[in-house]
Short mmCIF file of N, CA and C in Angstrom, two decimals:
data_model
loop_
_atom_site.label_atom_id
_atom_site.label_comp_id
_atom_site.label_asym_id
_atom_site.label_seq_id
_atom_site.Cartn_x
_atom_site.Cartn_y
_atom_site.Cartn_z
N UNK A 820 178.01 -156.88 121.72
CA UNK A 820 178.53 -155.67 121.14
C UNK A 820 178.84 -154.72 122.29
N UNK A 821 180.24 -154.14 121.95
CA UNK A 821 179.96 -153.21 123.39
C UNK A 821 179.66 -151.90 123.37
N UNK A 822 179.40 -151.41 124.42
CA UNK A 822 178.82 -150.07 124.39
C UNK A 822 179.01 -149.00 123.50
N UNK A 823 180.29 -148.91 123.70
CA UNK A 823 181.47 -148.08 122.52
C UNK A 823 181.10 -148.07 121.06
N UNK A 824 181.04 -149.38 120.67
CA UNK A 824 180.32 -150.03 119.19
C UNK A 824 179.43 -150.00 119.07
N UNK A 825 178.34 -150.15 119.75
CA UNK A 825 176.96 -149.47 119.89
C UNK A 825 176.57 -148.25 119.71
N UNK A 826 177.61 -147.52 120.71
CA UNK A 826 176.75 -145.71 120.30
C UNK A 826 177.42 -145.59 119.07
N UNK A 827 178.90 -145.56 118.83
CA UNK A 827 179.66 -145.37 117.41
C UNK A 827 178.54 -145.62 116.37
N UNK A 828 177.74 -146.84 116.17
CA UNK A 828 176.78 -147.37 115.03
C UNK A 828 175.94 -146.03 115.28
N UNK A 829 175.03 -145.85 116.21
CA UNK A 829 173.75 -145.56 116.37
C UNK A 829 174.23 -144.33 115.64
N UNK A 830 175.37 -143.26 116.53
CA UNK A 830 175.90 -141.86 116.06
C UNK A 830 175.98 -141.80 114.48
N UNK A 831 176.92 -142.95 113.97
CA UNK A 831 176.90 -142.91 112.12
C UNK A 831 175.88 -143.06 111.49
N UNK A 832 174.49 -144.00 111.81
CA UNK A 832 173.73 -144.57 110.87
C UNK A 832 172.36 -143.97 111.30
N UNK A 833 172.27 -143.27 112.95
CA UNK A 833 171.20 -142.70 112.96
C UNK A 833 170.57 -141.66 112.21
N UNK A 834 171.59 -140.32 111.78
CA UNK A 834 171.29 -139.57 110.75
C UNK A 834 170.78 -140.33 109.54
N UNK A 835 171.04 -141.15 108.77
CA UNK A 835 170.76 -141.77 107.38
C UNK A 835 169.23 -142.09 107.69
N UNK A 836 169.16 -142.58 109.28
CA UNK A 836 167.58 -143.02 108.94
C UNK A 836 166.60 -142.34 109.63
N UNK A 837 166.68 -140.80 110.20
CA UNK A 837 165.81 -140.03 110.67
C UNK A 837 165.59 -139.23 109.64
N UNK A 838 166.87 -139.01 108.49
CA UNK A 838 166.77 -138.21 107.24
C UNK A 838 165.55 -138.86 106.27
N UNK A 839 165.39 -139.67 106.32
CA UNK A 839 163.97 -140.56 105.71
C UNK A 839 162.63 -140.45 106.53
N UNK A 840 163.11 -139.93 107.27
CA UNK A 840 161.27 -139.73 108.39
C UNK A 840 161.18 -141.27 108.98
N UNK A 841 162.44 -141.70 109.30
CA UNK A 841 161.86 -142.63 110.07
C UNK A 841 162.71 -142.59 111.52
N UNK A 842 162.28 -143.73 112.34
CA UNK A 842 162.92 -144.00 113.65
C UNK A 842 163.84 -144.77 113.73
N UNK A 843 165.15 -145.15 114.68
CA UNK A 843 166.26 -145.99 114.13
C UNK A 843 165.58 -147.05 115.48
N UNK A 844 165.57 -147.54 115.92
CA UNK A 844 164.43 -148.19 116.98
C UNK A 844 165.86 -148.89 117.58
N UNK A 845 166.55 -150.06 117.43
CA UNK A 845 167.55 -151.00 117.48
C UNK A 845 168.68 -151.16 117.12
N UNK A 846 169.50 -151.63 117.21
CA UNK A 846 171.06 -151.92 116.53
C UNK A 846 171.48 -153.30 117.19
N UNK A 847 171.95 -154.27 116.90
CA UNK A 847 172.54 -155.26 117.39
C UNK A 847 173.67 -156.06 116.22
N UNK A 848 174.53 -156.49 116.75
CA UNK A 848 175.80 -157.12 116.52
C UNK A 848 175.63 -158.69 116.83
N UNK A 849 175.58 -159.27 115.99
CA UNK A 849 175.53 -160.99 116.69
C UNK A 849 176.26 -161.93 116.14
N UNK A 850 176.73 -162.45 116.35
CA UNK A 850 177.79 -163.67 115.63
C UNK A 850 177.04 -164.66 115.66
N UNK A 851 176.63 -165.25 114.02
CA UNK A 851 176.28 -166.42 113.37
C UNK A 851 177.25 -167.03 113.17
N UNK A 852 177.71 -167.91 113.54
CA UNK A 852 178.70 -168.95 113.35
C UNK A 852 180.04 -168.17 113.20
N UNK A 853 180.77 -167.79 111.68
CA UNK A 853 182.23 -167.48 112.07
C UNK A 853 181.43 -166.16 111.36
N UNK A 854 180.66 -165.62 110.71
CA UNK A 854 179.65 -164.36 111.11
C UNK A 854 179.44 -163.41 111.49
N UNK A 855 179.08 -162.40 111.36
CA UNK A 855 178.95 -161.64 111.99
C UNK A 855 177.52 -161.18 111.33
N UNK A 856 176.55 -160.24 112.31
CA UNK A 856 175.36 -159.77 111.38
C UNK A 856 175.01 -158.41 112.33
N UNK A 857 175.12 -157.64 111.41
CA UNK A 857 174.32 -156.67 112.34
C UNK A 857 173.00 -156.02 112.03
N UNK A 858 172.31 -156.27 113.07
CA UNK A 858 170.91 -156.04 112.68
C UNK A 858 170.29 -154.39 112.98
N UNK A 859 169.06 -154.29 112.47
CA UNK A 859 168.96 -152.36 112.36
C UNK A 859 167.49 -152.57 111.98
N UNK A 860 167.01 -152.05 113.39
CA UNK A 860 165.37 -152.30 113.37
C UNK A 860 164.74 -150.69 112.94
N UNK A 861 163.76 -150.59 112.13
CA UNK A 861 163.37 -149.38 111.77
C UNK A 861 162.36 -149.21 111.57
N UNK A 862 161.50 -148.12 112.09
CA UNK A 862 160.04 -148.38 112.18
C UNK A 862 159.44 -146.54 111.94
N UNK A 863 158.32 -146.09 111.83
CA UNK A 863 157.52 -145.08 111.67
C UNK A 863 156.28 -145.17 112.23
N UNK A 864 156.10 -143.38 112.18
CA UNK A 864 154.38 -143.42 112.49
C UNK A 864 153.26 -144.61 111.68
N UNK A 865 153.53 -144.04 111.05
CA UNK A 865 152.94 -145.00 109.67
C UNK A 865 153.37 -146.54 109.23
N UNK A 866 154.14 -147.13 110.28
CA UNK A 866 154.99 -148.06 109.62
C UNK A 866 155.97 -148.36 108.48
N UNK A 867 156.39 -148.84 108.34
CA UNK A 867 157.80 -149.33 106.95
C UNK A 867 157.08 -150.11 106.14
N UNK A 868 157.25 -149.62 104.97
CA UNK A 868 157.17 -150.83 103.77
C UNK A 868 158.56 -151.14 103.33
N UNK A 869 158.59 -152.47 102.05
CA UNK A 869 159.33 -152.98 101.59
C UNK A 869 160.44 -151.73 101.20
N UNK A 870 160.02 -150.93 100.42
CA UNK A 870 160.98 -150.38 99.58
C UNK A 870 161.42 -149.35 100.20
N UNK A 871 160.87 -148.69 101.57
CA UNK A 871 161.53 -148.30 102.58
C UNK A 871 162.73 -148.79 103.21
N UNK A 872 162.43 -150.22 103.45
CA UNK A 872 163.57 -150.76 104.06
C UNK A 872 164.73 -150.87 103.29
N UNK A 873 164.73 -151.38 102.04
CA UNK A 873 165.49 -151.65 101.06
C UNK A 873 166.41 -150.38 100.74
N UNK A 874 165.63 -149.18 100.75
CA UNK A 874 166.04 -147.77 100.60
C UNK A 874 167.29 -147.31 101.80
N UNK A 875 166.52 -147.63 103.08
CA UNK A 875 167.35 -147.66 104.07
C UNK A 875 168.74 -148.22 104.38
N UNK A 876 168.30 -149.55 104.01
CA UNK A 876 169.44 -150.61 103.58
C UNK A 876 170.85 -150.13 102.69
N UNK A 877 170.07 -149.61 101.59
CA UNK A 877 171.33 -149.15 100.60
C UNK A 877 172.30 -148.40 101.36
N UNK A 878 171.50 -147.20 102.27
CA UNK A 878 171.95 -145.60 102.35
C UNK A 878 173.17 -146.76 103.57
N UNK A 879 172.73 -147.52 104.58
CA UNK A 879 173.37 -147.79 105.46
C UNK A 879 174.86 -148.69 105.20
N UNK A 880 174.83 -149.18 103.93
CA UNK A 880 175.49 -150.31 103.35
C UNK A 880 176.56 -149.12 103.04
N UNK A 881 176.26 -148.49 102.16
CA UNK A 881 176.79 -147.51 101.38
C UNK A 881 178.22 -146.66 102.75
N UNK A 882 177.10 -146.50 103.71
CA UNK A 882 177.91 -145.30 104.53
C UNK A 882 178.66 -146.18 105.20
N UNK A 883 178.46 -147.64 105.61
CA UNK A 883 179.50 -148.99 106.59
C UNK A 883 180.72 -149.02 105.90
N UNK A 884 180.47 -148.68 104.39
CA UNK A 884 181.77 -149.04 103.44
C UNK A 884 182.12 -148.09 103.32
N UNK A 885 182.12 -147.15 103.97
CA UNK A 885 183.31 -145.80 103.84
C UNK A 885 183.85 -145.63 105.33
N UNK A 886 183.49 -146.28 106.11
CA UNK A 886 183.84 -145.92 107.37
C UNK A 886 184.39 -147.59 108.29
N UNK A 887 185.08 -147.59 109.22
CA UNK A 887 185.81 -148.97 109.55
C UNK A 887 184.73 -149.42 111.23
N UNK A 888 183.50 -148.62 111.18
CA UNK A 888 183.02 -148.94 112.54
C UNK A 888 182.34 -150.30 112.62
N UNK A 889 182.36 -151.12 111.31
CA UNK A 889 182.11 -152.63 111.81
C UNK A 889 183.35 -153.49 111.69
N UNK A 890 184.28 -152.48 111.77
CA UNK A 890 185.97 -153.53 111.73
C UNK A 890 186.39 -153.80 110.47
N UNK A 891 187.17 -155.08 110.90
CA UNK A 891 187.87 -156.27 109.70
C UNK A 891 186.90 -156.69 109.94
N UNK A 892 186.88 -157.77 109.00
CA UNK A 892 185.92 -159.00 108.47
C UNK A 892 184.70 -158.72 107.93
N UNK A 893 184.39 -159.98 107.38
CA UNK A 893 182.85 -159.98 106.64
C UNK A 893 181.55 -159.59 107.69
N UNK A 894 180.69 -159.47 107.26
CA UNK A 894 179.41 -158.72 108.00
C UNK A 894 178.51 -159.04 107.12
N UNK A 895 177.00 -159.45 107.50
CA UNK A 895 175.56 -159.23 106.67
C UNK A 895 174.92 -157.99 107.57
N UNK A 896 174.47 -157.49 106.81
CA UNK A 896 173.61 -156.28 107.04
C UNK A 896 172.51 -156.61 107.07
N UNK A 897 171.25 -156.62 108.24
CA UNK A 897 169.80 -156.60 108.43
C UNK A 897 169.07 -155.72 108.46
N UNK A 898 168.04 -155.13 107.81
CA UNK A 898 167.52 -153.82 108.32
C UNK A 898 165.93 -154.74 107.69
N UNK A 899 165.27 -154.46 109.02
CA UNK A 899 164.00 -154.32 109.24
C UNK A 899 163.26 -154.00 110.31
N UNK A 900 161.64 -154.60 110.24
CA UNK A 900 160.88 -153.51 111.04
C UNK A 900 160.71 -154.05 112.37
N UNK A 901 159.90 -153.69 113.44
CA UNK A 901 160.13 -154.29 114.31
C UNK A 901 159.03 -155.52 114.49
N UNK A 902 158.30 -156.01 113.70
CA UNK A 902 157.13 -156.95 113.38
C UNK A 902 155.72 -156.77 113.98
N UNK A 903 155.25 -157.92 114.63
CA UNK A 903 153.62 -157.96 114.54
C UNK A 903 153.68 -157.68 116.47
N UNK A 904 154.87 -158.12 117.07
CA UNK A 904 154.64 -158.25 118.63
C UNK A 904 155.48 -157.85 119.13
N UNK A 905 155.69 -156.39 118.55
CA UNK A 905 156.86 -155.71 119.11
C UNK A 905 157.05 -155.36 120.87
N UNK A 906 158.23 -155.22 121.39
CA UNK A 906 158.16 -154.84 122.89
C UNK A 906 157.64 -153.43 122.85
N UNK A 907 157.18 -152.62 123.69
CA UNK A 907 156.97 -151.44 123.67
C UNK A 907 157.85 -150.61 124.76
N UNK A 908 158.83 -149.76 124.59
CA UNK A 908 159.74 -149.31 125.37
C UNK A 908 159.72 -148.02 125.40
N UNK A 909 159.36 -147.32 124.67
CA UNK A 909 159.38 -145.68 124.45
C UNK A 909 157.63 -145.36 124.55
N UNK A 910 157.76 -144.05 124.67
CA UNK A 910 156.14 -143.35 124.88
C UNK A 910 156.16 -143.51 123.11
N UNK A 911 156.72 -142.99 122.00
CA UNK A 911 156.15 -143.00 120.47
C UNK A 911 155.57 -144.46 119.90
N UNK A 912 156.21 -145.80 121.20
CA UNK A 912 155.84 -146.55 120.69
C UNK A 912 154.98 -147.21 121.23
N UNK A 913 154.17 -146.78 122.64
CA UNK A 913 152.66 -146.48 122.81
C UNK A 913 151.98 -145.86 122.05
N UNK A 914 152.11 -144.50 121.57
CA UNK A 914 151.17 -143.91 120.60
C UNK A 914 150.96 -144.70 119.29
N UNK A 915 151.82 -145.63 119.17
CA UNK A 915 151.44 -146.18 117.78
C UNK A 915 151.18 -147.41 117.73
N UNK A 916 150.96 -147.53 118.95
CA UNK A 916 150.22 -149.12 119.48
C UNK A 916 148.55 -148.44 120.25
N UNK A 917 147.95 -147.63 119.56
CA UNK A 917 146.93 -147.29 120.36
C UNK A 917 145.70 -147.82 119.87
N UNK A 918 144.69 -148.64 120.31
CA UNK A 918 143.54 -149.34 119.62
C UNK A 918 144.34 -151.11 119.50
N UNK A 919 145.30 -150.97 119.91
CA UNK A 919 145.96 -152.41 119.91
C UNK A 919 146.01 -153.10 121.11
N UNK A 920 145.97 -154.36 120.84
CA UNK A 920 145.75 -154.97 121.93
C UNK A 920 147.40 -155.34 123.03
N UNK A 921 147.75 -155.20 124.49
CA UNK A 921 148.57 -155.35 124.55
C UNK A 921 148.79 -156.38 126.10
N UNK A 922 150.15 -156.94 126.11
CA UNK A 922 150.40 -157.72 127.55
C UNK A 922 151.07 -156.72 127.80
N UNK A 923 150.60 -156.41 129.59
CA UNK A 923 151.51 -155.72 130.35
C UNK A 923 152.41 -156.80 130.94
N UNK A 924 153.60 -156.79 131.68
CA UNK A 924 153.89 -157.14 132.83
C UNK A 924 154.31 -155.80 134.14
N UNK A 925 153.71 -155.76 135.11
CA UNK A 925 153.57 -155.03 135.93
C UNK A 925 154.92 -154.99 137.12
N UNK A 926 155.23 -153.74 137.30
CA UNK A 926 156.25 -153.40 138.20
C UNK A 926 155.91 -154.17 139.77
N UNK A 927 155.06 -154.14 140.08
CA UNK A 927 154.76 -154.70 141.07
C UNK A 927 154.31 -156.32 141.11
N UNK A 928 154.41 -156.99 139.82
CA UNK A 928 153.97 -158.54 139.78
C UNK A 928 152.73 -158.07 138.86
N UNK A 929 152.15 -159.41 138.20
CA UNK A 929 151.48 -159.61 137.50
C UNK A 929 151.11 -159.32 136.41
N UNK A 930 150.06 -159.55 135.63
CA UNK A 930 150.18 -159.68 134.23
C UNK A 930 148.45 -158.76 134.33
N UNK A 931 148.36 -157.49 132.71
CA UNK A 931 147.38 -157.06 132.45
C UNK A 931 147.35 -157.05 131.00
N UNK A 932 146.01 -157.97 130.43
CA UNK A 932 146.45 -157.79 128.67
C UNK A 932 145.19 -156.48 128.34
N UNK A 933 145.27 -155.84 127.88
CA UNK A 933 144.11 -154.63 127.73
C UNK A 933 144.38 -153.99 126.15
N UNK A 934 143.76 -153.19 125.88
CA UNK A 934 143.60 -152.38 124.55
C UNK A 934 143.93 -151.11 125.09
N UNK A 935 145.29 -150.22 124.73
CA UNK A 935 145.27 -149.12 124.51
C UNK A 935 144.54 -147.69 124.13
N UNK A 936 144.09 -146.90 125.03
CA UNK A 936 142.66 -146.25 124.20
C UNK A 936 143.73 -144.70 124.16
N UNK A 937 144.17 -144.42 124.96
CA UNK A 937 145.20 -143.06 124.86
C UNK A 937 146.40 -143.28 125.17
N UNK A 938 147.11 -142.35 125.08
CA UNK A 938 148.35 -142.26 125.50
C UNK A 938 148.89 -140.68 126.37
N UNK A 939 149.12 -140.01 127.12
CA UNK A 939 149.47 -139.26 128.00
C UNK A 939 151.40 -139.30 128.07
N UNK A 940 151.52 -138.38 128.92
CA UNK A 940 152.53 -137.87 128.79
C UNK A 940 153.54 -138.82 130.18
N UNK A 941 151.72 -139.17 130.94
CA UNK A 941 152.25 -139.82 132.48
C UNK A 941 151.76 -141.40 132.47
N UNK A 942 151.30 -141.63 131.28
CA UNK A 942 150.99 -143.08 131.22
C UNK A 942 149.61 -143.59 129.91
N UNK A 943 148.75 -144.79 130.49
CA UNK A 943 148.04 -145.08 129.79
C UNK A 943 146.64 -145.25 129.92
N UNK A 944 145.44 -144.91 128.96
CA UNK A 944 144.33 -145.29 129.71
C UNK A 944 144.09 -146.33 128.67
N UNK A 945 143.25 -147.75 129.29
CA UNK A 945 143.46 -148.87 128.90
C UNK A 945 141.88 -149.30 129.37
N UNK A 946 141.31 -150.31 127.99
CA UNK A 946 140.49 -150.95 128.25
C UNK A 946 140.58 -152.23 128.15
N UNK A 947 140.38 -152.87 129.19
CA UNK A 947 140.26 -154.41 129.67
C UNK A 947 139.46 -155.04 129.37
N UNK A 948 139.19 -156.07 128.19
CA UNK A 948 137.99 -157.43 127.73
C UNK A 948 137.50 -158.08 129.01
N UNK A 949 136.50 -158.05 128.98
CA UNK A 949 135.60 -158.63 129.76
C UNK A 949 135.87 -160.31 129.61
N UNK A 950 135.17 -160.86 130.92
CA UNK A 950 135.97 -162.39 130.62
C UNK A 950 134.38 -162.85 130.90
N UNK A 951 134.20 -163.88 130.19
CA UNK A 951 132.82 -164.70 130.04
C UNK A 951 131.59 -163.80 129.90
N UNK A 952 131.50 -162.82 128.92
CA UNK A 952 130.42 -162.51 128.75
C UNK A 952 130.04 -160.68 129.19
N UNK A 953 131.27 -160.62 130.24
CA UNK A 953 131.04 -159.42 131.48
C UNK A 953 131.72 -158.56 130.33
N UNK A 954 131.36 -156.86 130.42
CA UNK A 954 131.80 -155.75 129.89
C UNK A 954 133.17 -155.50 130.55
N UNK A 955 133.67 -155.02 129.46
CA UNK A 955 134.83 -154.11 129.25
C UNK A 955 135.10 -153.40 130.42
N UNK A 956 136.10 -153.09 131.12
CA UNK A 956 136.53 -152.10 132.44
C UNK A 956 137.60 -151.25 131.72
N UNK A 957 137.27 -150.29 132.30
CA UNK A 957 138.61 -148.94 132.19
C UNK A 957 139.62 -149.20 133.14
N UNK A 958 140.81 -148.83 133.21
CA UNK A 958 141.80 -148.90 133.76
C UNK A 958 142.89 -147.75 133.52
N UNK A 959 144.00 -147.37 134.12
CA UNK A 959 145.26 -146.38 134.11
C UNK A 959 146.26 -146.79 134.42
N UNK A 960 146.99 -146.83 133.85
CA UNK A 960 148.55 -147.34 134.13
C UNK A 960 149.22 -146.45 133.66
N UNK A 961 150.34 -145.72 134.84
CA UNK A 961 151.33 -145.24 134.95
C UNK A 961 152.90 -145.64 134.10
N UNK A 962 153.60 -144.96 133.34
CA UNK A 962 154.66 -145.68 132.89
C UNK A 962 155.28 -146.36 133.75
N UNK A 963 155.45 -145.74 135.12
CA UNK A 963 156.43 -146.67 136.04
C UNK A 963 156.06 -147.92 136.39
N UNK A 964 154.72 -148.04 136.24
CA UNK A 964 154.12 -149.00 136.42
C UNK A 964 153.89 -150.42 135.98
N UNK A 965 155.18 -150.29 134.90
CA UNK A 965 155.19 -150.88 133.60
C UNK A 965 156.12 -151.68 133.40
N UNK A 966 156.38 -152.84 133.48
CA UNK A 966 158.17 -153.53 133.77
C UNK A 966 158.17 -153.83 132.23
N UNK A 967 157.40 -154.69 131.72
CA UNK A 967 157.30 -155.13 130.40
C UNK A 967 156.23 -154.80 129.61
N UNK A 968 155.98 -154.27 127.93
CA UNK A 968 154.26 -154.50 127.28
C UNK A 968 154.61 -155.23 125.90
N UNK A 969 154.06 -155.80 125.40
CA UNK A 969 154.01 -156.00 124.29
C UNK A 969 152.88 -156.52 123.49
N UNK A 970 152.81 -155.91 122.01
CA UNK A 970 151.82 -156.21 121.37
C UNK A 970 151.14 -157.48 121.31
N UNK A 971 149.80 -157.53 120.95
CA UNK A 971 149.38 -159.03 120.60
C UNK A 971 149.09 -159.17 119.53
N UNK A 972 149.11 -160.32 118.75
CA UNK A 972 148.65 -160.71 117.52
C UNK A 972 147.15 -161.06 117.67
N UNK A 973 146.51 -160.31 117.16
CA UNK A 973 144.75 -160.62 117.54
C UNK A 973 144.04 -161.12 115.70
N UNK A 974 143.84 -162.27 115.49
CA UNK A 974 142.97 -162.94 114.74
C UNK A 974 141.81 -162.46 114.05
N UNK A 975 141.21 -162.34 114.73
CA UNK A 975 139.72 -162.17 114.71
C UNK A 975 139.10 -160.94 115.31
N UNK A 976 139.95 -160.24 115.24
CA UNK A 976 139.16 -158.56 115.62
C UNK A 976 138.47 -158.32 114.48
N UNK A 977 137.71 -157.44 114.62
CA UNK A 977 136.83 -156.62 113.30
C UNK A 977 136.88 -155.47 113.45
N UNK A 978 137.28 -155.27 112.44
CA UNK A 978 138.06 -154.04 112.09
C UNK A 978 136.52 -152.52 112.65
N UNK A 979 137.03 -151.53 113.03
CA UNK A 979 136.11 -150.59 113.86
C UNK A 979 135.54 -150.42 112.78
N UNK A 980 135.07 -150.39 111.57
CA UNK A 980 134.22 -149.70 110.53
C UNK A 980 133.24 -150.84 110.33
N UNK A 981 133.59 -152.19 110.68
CA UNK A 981 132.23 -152.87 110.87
C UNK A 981 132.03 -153.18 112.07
N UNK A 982 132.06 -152.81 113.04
CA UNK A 982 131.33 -153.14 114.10
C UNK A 982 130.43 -151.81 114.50
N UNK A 983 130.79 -150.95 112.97
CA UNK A 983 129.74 -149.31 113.44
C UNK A 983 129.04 -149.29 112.37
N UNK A 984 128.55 -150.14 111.35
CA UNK A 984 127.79 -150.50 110.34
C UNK A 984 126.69 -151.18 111.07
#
């Protein structure tokens, strides 16, 4: 998709979905076979439910068909959330990954998976699982510091209200 078609989307469809209290997170254009799909990731403090999205969906469907910014031809429309292992790219989407477990990849090389404990304006304070038995370490990471993060899917956590029972 090019740039042009990109902001054009974001400019038309971003109002429809900040007017709902939510975030427009994504936009992408992809050709499925002779296809086209454009996808529209949308997320909140609170997360998206079903009938959020669906809601969203309409308002966006509605406003594509009055306006020519996805062209000629057929198109499917996607709108959902950003799932269980989202990338983390913005500071709102640290704050709402906080108590979650996450992979860094580091500006300087290497890899840190830790739990989010705050969020700051200049970065992160992060607690690190102990490996074989050893306690937990504190740690700080700087945004710049930060090439890649993304969430983890964790199994078997227990939830903080029983591990304070």
């Amino acid at each position: 998709m090019s740039t042009t078609q990109s902001e054009r989307l974001r400019q038309l469809l971003e109002p429809l979905v900040t007017s709902q209290d939510l975030d427009l997170e994504e936009i992408e254009v992809a050709s499925v076979g002779r296809k086209r799909v454009l996808r529209v990731v949308i997320d909140s403090e609170d997360g998206v439910d079903l009938d959020q999205i669906a809601d969203v969906s309409r308002a966006l469907s509605a406003k594509l068909d009055e306006t020519d910014a996805m062209g000629e031809g057929e198109y499917d429309l996607e709108v959902g959330s950003p799932g269980a292992e989202r990338a983390l790219t913005e500071r709102r989407h640290y704050l709402r990954a906080v108590d979650r477990l996450v992979k860094f990849t580091l500006t300087e090389g290497g890899e840190v998976t830790a739990r989010i404990l705050t969020v700051d304006d200049e970065g992160l304070d992060l607690e690190v699982p102990g490996v074989k038995g050893r306690k937990p370490t504190s740690r700080r990471l700087a945004f710049d510091e930060i090439e890649k993060a993304r969430v983890q899917v964790e199994f078997n956590r227990k939830d903080k209200k029983e591990e304070e029972a």
